[in-house]
């Protein structure tokens, strides 16, 4: 499953729709591009049919199946990007943690990090291609199968979010504050662990880009738990380093950099800092006012988000009203439409389709007027 090692090894079909790349770089777009977090998933009947009883990690390790699941929403909807089907927990596994049960049933590690000494068990110098080559193979395959229709996202979990999973075993049961407690009780060990995770994230993102990812997102799903003090002390520095080191590594490899998105859920206190952290796009959840986010971010970055995922259960006319209000507040430039978190598993696919179509229709009309 080795991914190509040279940027010159790969030749892909020409890109036909670069809206999301232009929006990420704050270039003029004729309509607002839209994609959806978790757009390949359980809400789609074709996903359930294709995946069947295959376990989650087995699915992630099967490039042909990953490709099929990634393409399903692109066939169904007029989306402006695909995102590779994978999981943020591939990094802790590559570092040496053992999965006790399938992430599809809730990610549980048999050997979570409990003390600073447990960090010594990790393998920070893991061979990315040997451990995660199935991701890169799937990206290359999918990029070709897309035939240039839309760009392909790669992604990773952010260091703090991965650390939380590695310490708290989030789906094993409530363990509130255990990871934050580790931060304050063992600050040196916490910085060490976050640095190890930062290096792994950089390595993983670079390999995804080498394999064909045209834009990447860093998911910090638990950023809000840190609050402004712990976030600034522990997480913000490594997020900045990720953006910088990915670009430096790509430059050394003579690979063109790609736009990078940072999504720090509930991290509203950090919008201004994130807009100056080296990413082209700052993703927003549904709990922040768009006008306030624009004020904090200024013109430094594009913004992404932030429709409440539960709105996909609303009547279609209400979805369209909500989209119109969202677009009015964000504007049509330097903006990527999305939900404020992943699409929920019981959503009617037709309602998500209404959201996507409304984004395109309203934003095209707004651009004609402006």
Tab-separated table of C-alpha atoms in Angstrom:
chain	number	residue	atom	x	y	z
A	1	UNK	CA	0.000	0.000	0.000
A	2	UNK	CA	2.915	2.322	-0.499
A	3	UNK	CA	2.038	5.815	-1.600
A	4	UNK	CA	4.233	7.452	-4.229
A	5	UNK	CA	7.278	9.115	-2.712
A	6	UNK	CA	7.812	11.769	-5.361
A	7	UNK	CA	5.429	14.640	-6.174
A	8	UNK	CA	6.178	14.002	-9.825
A	9	UNK	CA	4.914	10.419	-9.723
A	10	UNK	CA	1.242	11.385	-9.875
A	11	UNK	CA	-0.753	12.806	-12.759
A	12	UNK	CA	-4.440	13.413	-12.074
A	13	UNK	CA	-7.370	14.465	-14.260
A	14	UNK	CA	-7.690	18.266	-14.590
A	15	UNK	CA	-9.881	19.946	-11.990
A	16	UNK	CA	-13.249	21.166	-13.309
A	17	UNK	CA	-14.586	22.873	-10.183
A	18	UNK	CA	-12.097	24.874	-8.113
A	19	UNK	CA	-14.677	26.988	-6.232
A	20	UNK	CA	-13.684	25.770	-2.793
A	21	UNK	CA	-9.987	26.325	-3.427
A	22	UNK	CA	-10.656	29.875	-4.624
A	23	UNK	CA	-12.921	30.603	-1.667
A	24	UNK	CA	-10.296	29.243	0.732
A	25	UNK	CA	-7.762	31.647	-0.767
A	26	UNK	CA	-10.316	34.502	-0.658
A	27	UNK	CA	-10.440	34.774	-4.415
A	28	UNK	CA	-13.638	35.773	-6.216
A	29	UNK	CA	-16.261	33.012	-6.613
A	30	UNK	CA	-19.440	33.105	-8.661
A	31	UNK	CA	-21.314	31.186	-5.987
A	32	UNK	CA	-20.620	29.983	-2.452
A	33	UNK	CA	-19.040	26.524	-2.419
A	34	UNK	CA	-20.547	23.972	-0.061
A	35	UNK	CA	-19.522	20.654	1.436
A	36	UNK	CA	-20.643	18.886	4.608
A	37	UNK	CA	-18.684	17.343	7.441
A	38	UNK	CA	-19.433	13.587	7.601
A	39	UNK	CA	-21.081	13.843	4.174
A	40	UNK	CA	-20.124	10.185	3.600
A	41	UNK	CA	-21.916	8.309	6.328
A	42	UNK	CA	-24.761	6.433	7.912
A	43	UNK	CA	-27.546	8.824	6.868
A	44	UNK	CA	-27.140	7.585	3.264
A	45	UNK	CA	-28.823	4.270	2.374
A	46	UNK	CA	-26.111	3.611	-0.228
A	47	UNK	CA	-23.477	3.922	2.518
A	48	UNK	CA	-25.205	1.282	4.631
A	49	UNK	CA	-25.569	-0.988	1.610
A	50	UNK	CA	-21.921	-0.667	0.543
A	51	UNK	CA	-20.428	-0.995	4.023
A	52	UNK	CA	-22.718	-3.779	5.163
A	53	UNK	CA	-21.327	-5.557	8.220
A	54	UNK	CA	-17.730	-4.532	7.581
A	55	UNK	CA	-16.180	-3.165	10.767
A	56	UNK	CA	-15.210	0.490	10.788
A	57	UNK	CA	-11.430	0.157	10.863
A	58	UNK	CA	-11.565	-2.648	8.330
A	59	UNK	CA	-13.533	-0.276	6.125
A	60	UNK	CA	-10.912	2.458	6.573
A	61	UNK	CA	-8.200	-0.036	5.605
A	62	UNK	CA	-9.917	-1.051	2.346
A	63	UNK	CA	-9.060	1.617	-0.259
A	64	UNK	CA	-11.629	0.454	-2.814
A	65	UNK	CA	-14.439	0.654	-0.242
A	66	UNK	CA	-13.164	3.984	1.083
A	67	UNK	CA	-13.213	5.320	-2.468
A	68	UNK	CA	-16.781	4.151	-3.013
A	69	UNK	CA	-18.014	5.711	0.256
A	70	UNK	CA	-16.229	8.982	-0.511
A	71	UNK	CA	-17.810	9.209	-3.963
A	72	UNK	CA	-21.384	8.373	-2.889
A	73	UNK	CA	-22.377	11.887	-1.743
A	74	UNK	CA	-20.684	13.383	-4.821
A	75	UNK	CA	-22.935	11.266	-7.033
A	76	UNK	CA	-26.046	12.206	-5.072
A	77	UNK	CA	-25.466	15.945	-4.505
A	78	UNK	CA	-24.030	18.946	-6.307
A	79	UNK	CA	-21.261	19.319	-3.716
A	80	UNK	CA	-18.113	21.357	-4.263
A	81	UNK	CA	-15.700	18.988	-2.492
A	82	UNK	CA	-15.250	15.375	-1.490
A	83	UNK	CA	-13.630	14.363	1.804
A	84	UNK	CA	-11.800	11.088	2.107
A	85	UNK	CA	-13.580	8.540	4.297
A	86	UNK	CA	-11.290	7.865	7.263
A	87	UNK	CA	-11.040	8.545	10.992
A	88	UNK	CA	-8.980	10.780	13.272
A	89	UNK	CA	-8.021	7.788	15.440
A	90	UNK	CA	-5.738	6.265	12.828
A	91	UNK	CA	-2.938	8.370	14.352
A	92	UNK	CA	-3.125	7.000	17.924
A	93	UNK	CA	-3.187	3.506	16.429
A	94	UNK	CA	-0.144	4.288	14.271
A	95	UNK	CA	1.577	5.549	17.426
A	96	UNK	CA	1.045	2.184	19.077
A	97	UNK	CA	-2.255	2.222	20.975
A	98	UNK	CA	-4.455	-0.848	20.613
A	99	UNK	CA	-8.137	-0.605	19.751
A	100	UNK	CA	-10.233	-2.768	22.055
A	101	UNK	CA	-13.408	-2.374	20.037
A	102	UNK	CA	-14.405	-0.995	16.674
A	103	UNK	CA	-14.732	2.820	16.417
A	104	UNK	CA	-18.037	2.245	14.680
A	105	UNK	CA	-19.257	1.072	18.076
A	106	UNK	CA	-17.341	3.767	19.958
A	107	UNK	CA	-13.544	4.171	19.978
A	108	UNK	CA	-12.070	2.418	23.003
A	109	UNK	CA	-8.365	1.801	23.514
A	110	UNK	CA	-7.148	-1.232	25.431
A	111	UNK	CA	-4.126	0.709	26.687
A	112	UNK	CA	-5.012	4.390	27.212
A	113	UNK	CA	-2.502	6.937	28.464
A	114	UNK	CA	-2.887	7.123	32.249
A	115	UNK	CA	0.462	8.431	33.494
A	116	UNK	CA	3.428	10.311	32.003
A	117	UNK	CA	5.326	7.006	31.859
A	118	UNK	CA	2.729	5.663	29.411
A	119	UNK	CA	3.932	8.177	26.831
A	120	UNK	CA	7.154	6.151	26.587
A	121	UNK	CA	5.130	3.305	25.044
A	122	UNK	CA	4.347	5.384	21.965
A	123	UNK	CA	6.246	5.054	18.685
A	124	UNK	CA	6.772	8.658	17.549
A	125	UNK	CA	9.042	7.586	14.680
A	126	UNK	CA	6.437	5.308	13.089
A	127	UNK	CA	6.692	4.735	9.349
A	128	UNK	CA	3.692	6.632	7.964
A	129	UNK	CA	3.487	4.665	4.732
A	130	UNK	CA	3.762	1.323	6.520
A	131	UNK	CA	1.176	2.224	9.164
A	132	UNK	CA	-1.176	4.511	7.242
A	133	UNK	CA	-0.512	3.683	3.605
A	134	UNK	CA	-4.111	2.509	3.219
A	135	UNK	CA	-5.228	6.134	3.690
A	136	UNK	CA	-2.828	7.436	1.057
A	137	UNK	CA	-3.698	4.682	-1.398
A	138	UNK	CA	-7.382	5.497	-0.950
A	139	UNK	CA	-6.713	9.184	-1.578
A	140	UNK	CA	-4.824	8.501	-4.816
A	141	UNK	CA	-7.502	6.086	-6.010
A	142	UNK	CA	-10.324	8.471	-5.136
A	143	UNK	CA	-8.599	11.457	-6.708
A	144	UNK	CA	-8.470	9.537	-9.979
A	145	UNK	CA	-12.040	8.259	-9.687
A	146	UNK	CA	-13.306	11.788	-9.075
A	147	UNK	CA	-12.114	12.610	-12.608
A	148	UNK	CA	-11.561	16.219	-11.609
A	149	UNK	CA	-15.206	16.857	-10.722
A	150	UNK	CA	-14.400	18.473	-7.355
A	151	UNK	CA	-11.359	18.816	-5.074
A	152	UNK	CA	-10.579	16.149	-2.476
A	153	UNK	CA	-10.142	16.917	1.222
A	154	UNK	CA	-7.701	15.118	3.459
A	155	UNK	CA	-7.992	15.517	7.217
A	156	UNK	CA	-6.638	14.753	10.655
A	157	UNK	CA	-7.531	15.192	14.281
A	158	UNK	CA	-5.813	18.020	16.162
A	159	UNK	CA	-3.293	17.149	18.898
A	160	UNK	CA	-5.528	18.086	21.855
A	161	UNK	CA	-8.532	16.189	20.502
A	162	UNK	CA	-6.357	13.106	19.880
A	163	UNK	CA	-4.845	13.446	23.360
A	164	UNK	CA	-8.325	13.524	24.885
A	165	UNK	CA	-9.278	10.289	23.131
A	166	UNK	CA	-6.009	8.652	24.148
A	167	UNK	CA	-6.461	9.529	27.838
A	168	UNK	CA	-10.203	9.496	28.418
A	169	UNK	CA	-11.303	6.666	26.133
A	170	UNK	CA	-14.218	8.925	25.292
A	171	UNK	CA	-16.682	6.204	24.233
A	172	UNK	CA	-15.861	3.833	27.092
A	173	UNK	CA	-17.984	5.940	29.417
A	174	UNK	CA	-17.970	9.365	31.012
A	175	UNK	CA	-14.516	10.438	32.131
A	176	UNK	CA	-15.005	14.190	32.305
A	177	UNK	CA	-11.983	16.398	32.834
A	178	UNK	CA	-9.471	13.535	32.962
A	179	UNK	CA	-7.449	14.852	30.021
A	180	UNK	CA	-7.628	18.445	31.259
A	181	UNK	CA	-6.540	17.209	34.675
A	182	UNK	CA	-3.541	15.558	33.005
A	183	UNK	CA	-2.638	18.915	31.436
A	184	UNK	CA	-2.446	20.754	34.749
A	185	UNK	CA	-0.967	17.915	36.797
A	186	UNK	CA	1.657	16.940	34.219
A	187	UNK	CA	2.348	20.027	32.073
A	188	UNK	CA	5.777	18.870	30.854
A	189	UNK	CA	4.476	15.423	29.899
A	190	UNK	CA	1.457	17.072	28.247
A	191	UNK	CA	3.689	19.275	26.098
A	192	UNK	CA	5.701	16.158	25.203
A	193	UNK	CA	2.593	14.216	24.187
A	194	UNK	CA	1.167	17.137	22.207
A	195	UNK	CA	4.498	17.533	20.436
A	196	UNK	CA	4.529	13.845	19.501
A	197	UNK	CA	0.983	14.186	18.175
A	198	UNK	CA	1.886	17.388	16.323
A	199	UNK	CA	4.720	15.618	14.525
A	200	UNK	CA	2.424	12.723	13.640
A	201	UNK	CA	-0.245	15.095	12.320
A	202	UNK	CA	2.276	16.942	10.151
A	203	UNK	CA	3.589	13.667	8.774
A	204	UNK	CA	0.067	12.402	8.062
A	205	UNK	CA	-1.070	15.598	6.345
A	206	UNK	CA	2.029	15.799	4.156
A	207	UNK	CA	1.559	12.204	3.015
A	208	UNK	CA	-2.110	12.865	2.252
A	209	UNK	CA	-1.166	15.875	0.135
A	210	UNK	CA	1.547	13.877	-1.626
A	211	UNK	CA	-1.065	11.232	-2.384
A	212	UNK	CA	-3.444	13.755	-3.950
A	213	UNK	CA	-5.381	15.705	-1.285
A	214	UNK	CA	-6.023	19.223	-2.611
A	215	UNK	CA	-7.166	20.815	0.667
A	216	UNK	CA	-6.898	19.557	4.255
A	217	UNK	CA	-8.757	20.129	7.509
A	218	UNK	CA	-7.572	19.804	11.105
A	219	UNK	CA	-10.455	18.772	13.373
A	220	UNK	CA	-10.160	20.026	16.957
A	221	UNK	CA	-13.486	18.646	18.089
A	222	UNK	CA	-12.904	19.246	21.809
A	223	UNK	CA	-11.150	22.627	21.614
A	224	UNK	CA	-13.868	24.383	23.578
A	225	UNK	CA	-13.253	22.272	26.685
A	226	UNK	CA	-9.870	23.907	27.161
A	227	UNK	CA	-11.103	27.461	27.554
A	228	UNK	CA	-8.908	30.402	26.562
A	229	UNK	CA	-6.112	29.863	29.107
A	230	UNK	CA	-5.355	26.172	28.531
A	231	UNK	CA	-5.991	26.490	24.795
A	232	UNK	CA	-3.448	29.306	24.477
A	233	UNK	CA	-0.897	27.493	26.612
A	234	UNK	CA	-1.099	23.983	25.185
A	235	UNK	CA	-3.016	23.740	21.905
A	236	UNK	CA	-2.631	26.987	19.988
A	237	UNK	CA	1.186	26.658	19.734
A	238	UNK	CA	1.001	23.186	18.175
A	239	UNK	CA	-1.781	24.214	15.800
A	240	UNK	CA	0.453	27.027	14.579
A	241	UNK	CA	3.390	24.652	14.233
A	242	UNK	CA	1.283	22.231	12.171
A	243	UNK	CA	0.383	24.921	9.623
A	244	UNK	CA	3.967	26.123	9.390
A	245	UNK	CA	5.678	22.723	9.310
A	246	UNK	CA	3.330	21.254	6.707
A	247	UNK	CA	4.166	24.131	4.365
A	248	UNK	CA	7.895	23.938	5.109
A	249	UNK	CA	7.933	20.202	4.428
A	250	UNK	CA	5.997	20.582	1.183
A	251	UNK	CA	8.348	23.327	0.065
A	252	UNK	CA	11.351	21.093	0.747
A	253	UNK	CA	9.676	18.372	-1.330
A	254	UNK	CA	8.899	20.878	-4.113
A	255	UNK	CA	5.172	20.264	-3.727
A	256	UNK	CA	2.717	23.131	-4.139
A	257	UNK	CA	1.044	23.972	-0.783
A	258	UNK	CA	-2.704	23.405	-0.445
A	259	UNK	CA	-5.252	25.418	1.553
A	260	UNK	CA	-5.546	24.378	5.187
A	261	UNK	CA	-8.673	24.604	7.368
A	262	UNK	CA	-8.706	24.592	11.171
A	263	UNK	CA	-11.990	23.700	12.877
A	264	UNK	CA	-11.917	24.263	16.640
A	265	UNK	CA	-15.388	23.336	17.852
A	266	UNK	CA	-16.686	25.588	20.649
A	267	UNK	CA	-13.429	27.546	20.489
A	268	UNK	CA	-15.153	30.890	19.938
A	269	UNK	CA	-12.713	32.543	22.329
A	270	UNK	CA	-9.908	31.687	19.899
A	271	UNK	CA	-11.322	32.899	16.562
A	272	UNK	CA	-9.020	35.909	16.421
A	273	UNK	CA	-5.951	33.841	17.348
A	274	UNK	CA	-6.886	31.093	14.882
A	275	UNK	CA	-7.266	33.649	12.104
A	276	UNK	CA	-3.584	34.471	12.641
A	277	UNK	CA	-2.338	30.911	13.084
A	278	UNK	CA	-1.316	30.134	9.497
A	279	UNK	CA	-4.486	28.492	8.151
A	280	UNK	CA	-6.367	29.882	5.159
A	281	UNK	CA	-9.777	28.947	6.581
A	282	UNK	CA	-11.288	28.965	10.071
A	283	UNK	CA	-14.243	26.616	10.506
A	284	UNK	CA	-17.114	27.607	12.813
A	285	UNK	CA	-19.700	25.619	14.733
A	286	UNK	CA	-23.333	26.710	14.964
A	287	UNK	CA	-23.016	28.455	18.343
A	288	UNK	CA	-21.222	31.557	17.088
A	289	UNK	CA	-22.846	34.541	15.412
A	290	UNK	CA	-21.494	34.923	11.844
A	291	UNK	CA	-21.169	38.711	12.049
A	292	UNK	CA	-19.227	38.410	15.300
A	293	UNK	CA	-16.932	35.791	13.776
A	294	UNK	CA	-16.301	38.026	10.752
A	295	UNK	CA	-15.427	40.907	13.051
A	296	UNK	CA	-12.940	38.796	15.018
A	297	UNK	CA	-11.336	37.140	11.991
A	298	UNK	CA	-11.210	40.292	9.900
A	299	UNK	CA	-10.049	39.805	6.328
A	300	UNK	CA	-7.182	37.528	7.281
A	301	UNK	CA	-8.932	34.224	6.507
A	302	UNK	CA	-11.933	32.685	4.813
A	303	UNK	CA	-14.643	31.357	7.113
A	304	UNK	CA	-16.476	28.038	6.944
A	305	UNK	CA	-19.740	26.913	8.512
A	306	UNK	CA	-22.015	27.162	10.402
A	307	UNK	CA	-25.557	25.844	9.969
A	308	UNK	CA	-26.881	23.985	13.028
A	309	UNK	CA	-26.920	20.280	12.021
A	310	UNK	CA	-30.373	19.784	13.582
A	311	UNK	CA	-31.811	22.224	11.032
A	312	UNK	CA	-31.642	19.344	8.555
A	313	UNK	CA	-34.664	17.917	10.411
A	314	UNK	CA	-36.665	21.097	9.755
A	315	UNK	CA	-39.184	21.443	6.884
A	316	UNK	CA	-37.499	22.268	3.589
A	317	UNK	CA	-38.818	25.816	3.460
A	318	UNK	CA	-37.327	26.466	6.897
A	319	UNK	CA	-33.987	25.079	5.715
A	320	UNK	CA	-34.026	27.505	2.805
A	321	UNK	CA	-34.860	30.439	5.097
A	322	UNK	CA	-32.003	29.490	7.408
A	323	UNK	CA	-29.598	29.252	4.467
A	324	UNK	CA	-30.645	32.687	3.207
A	325	UNK	CA	-30.070	34.210	6.642
A	326	UNK	CA	-26.684	32.490	6.956
A	327	UNK	CA	-25.516	33.728	3.562
A	328	UNK	CA	-26.744	37.255	4.249
A	329	UNK	CA	-24.603	37.387	7.383
A	330	UNK	CA	-21.476	35.729	6.008
A	331	UNK	CA	-21.606	37.234	2.543
A	332	UNK	CA	-20.709	35.328	-0.603
A	333	UNK	CA	-16.948	35.875	-0.763
A	334	UNK	CA	-14.203	34.354	1.344
A	335	UNK	CA	-16.775	31.886	2.614
A	336	UNK	CA	-17.401	28.135	2.417
A	337	UNK	CA	-20.844	26.905	3.448
A	338	UNK	CA	-21.060	23.881	5.727
A	339	UNK	CA	-22.858	22.606	8.773
A	340	UNK	CA	-21.485	23.591	12.154
A	341	UNK	CA	-20.578	19.948	12.780
A	342	UNK	CA	-21.144	16.601	11.101
A	343	UNK	CA	-24.413	15.628	9.447
A	344	UNK	CA	-26.508	13.581	11.902
A	345	UNK	CA	-27.143	9.941	11.131
A	346	UNK	CA	-30.980	10.098	11.065
A	347	UNK	CA	-31.214	13.013	8.637
A	348	UNK	CA	-33.364	12.617	5.530
A	349	UNK	CA	-30.889	12.814	2.611
A	350	UNK	CA	-33.368	14.945	0.668
A	351	UNK	CA	-33.254	17.610	3.398
A	352	UNK	CA	-29.481	17.801	3.140
A	353	UNK	CA	-29.920	18.134	-0.608
A	354	UNK	CA	-32.228	21.100	-0.007
A	355	UNK	CA	-29.504	22.764	2.060
A	356	UNK	CA	-26.889	22.280	-0.658
A	357	UNK	CA	-29.148	23.492	-3.457
A	358	UNK	CA	-30.238	26.531	-1.449
A	359	UNK	CA	-26.639	27.589	-0.829
A	360	UNK	CA	-25.924	27.582	-4.543
A	361	UNK	CA	-29.172	29.213	-5.624
A	362	UNK	CA	-29.221	32.031	-3.074
A	363	UNK	CA	-25.523	32.827	-3.376
A	364	UNK	CA	-25.740	33.025	-7.183
A	365	UNK	CA	-28.662	35.438	-6.857
A	366	UNK	CA	-26.794	37.527	-4.266
A	367	UNK	CA	-23.770	37.771	-6.541
A	368	UNK	CA	-25.929	39.014	-9.428
A	369	UNK	CA	-27.242	41.840	-7.268
A	370	UNK	CA	-23.898	42.851	-5.787
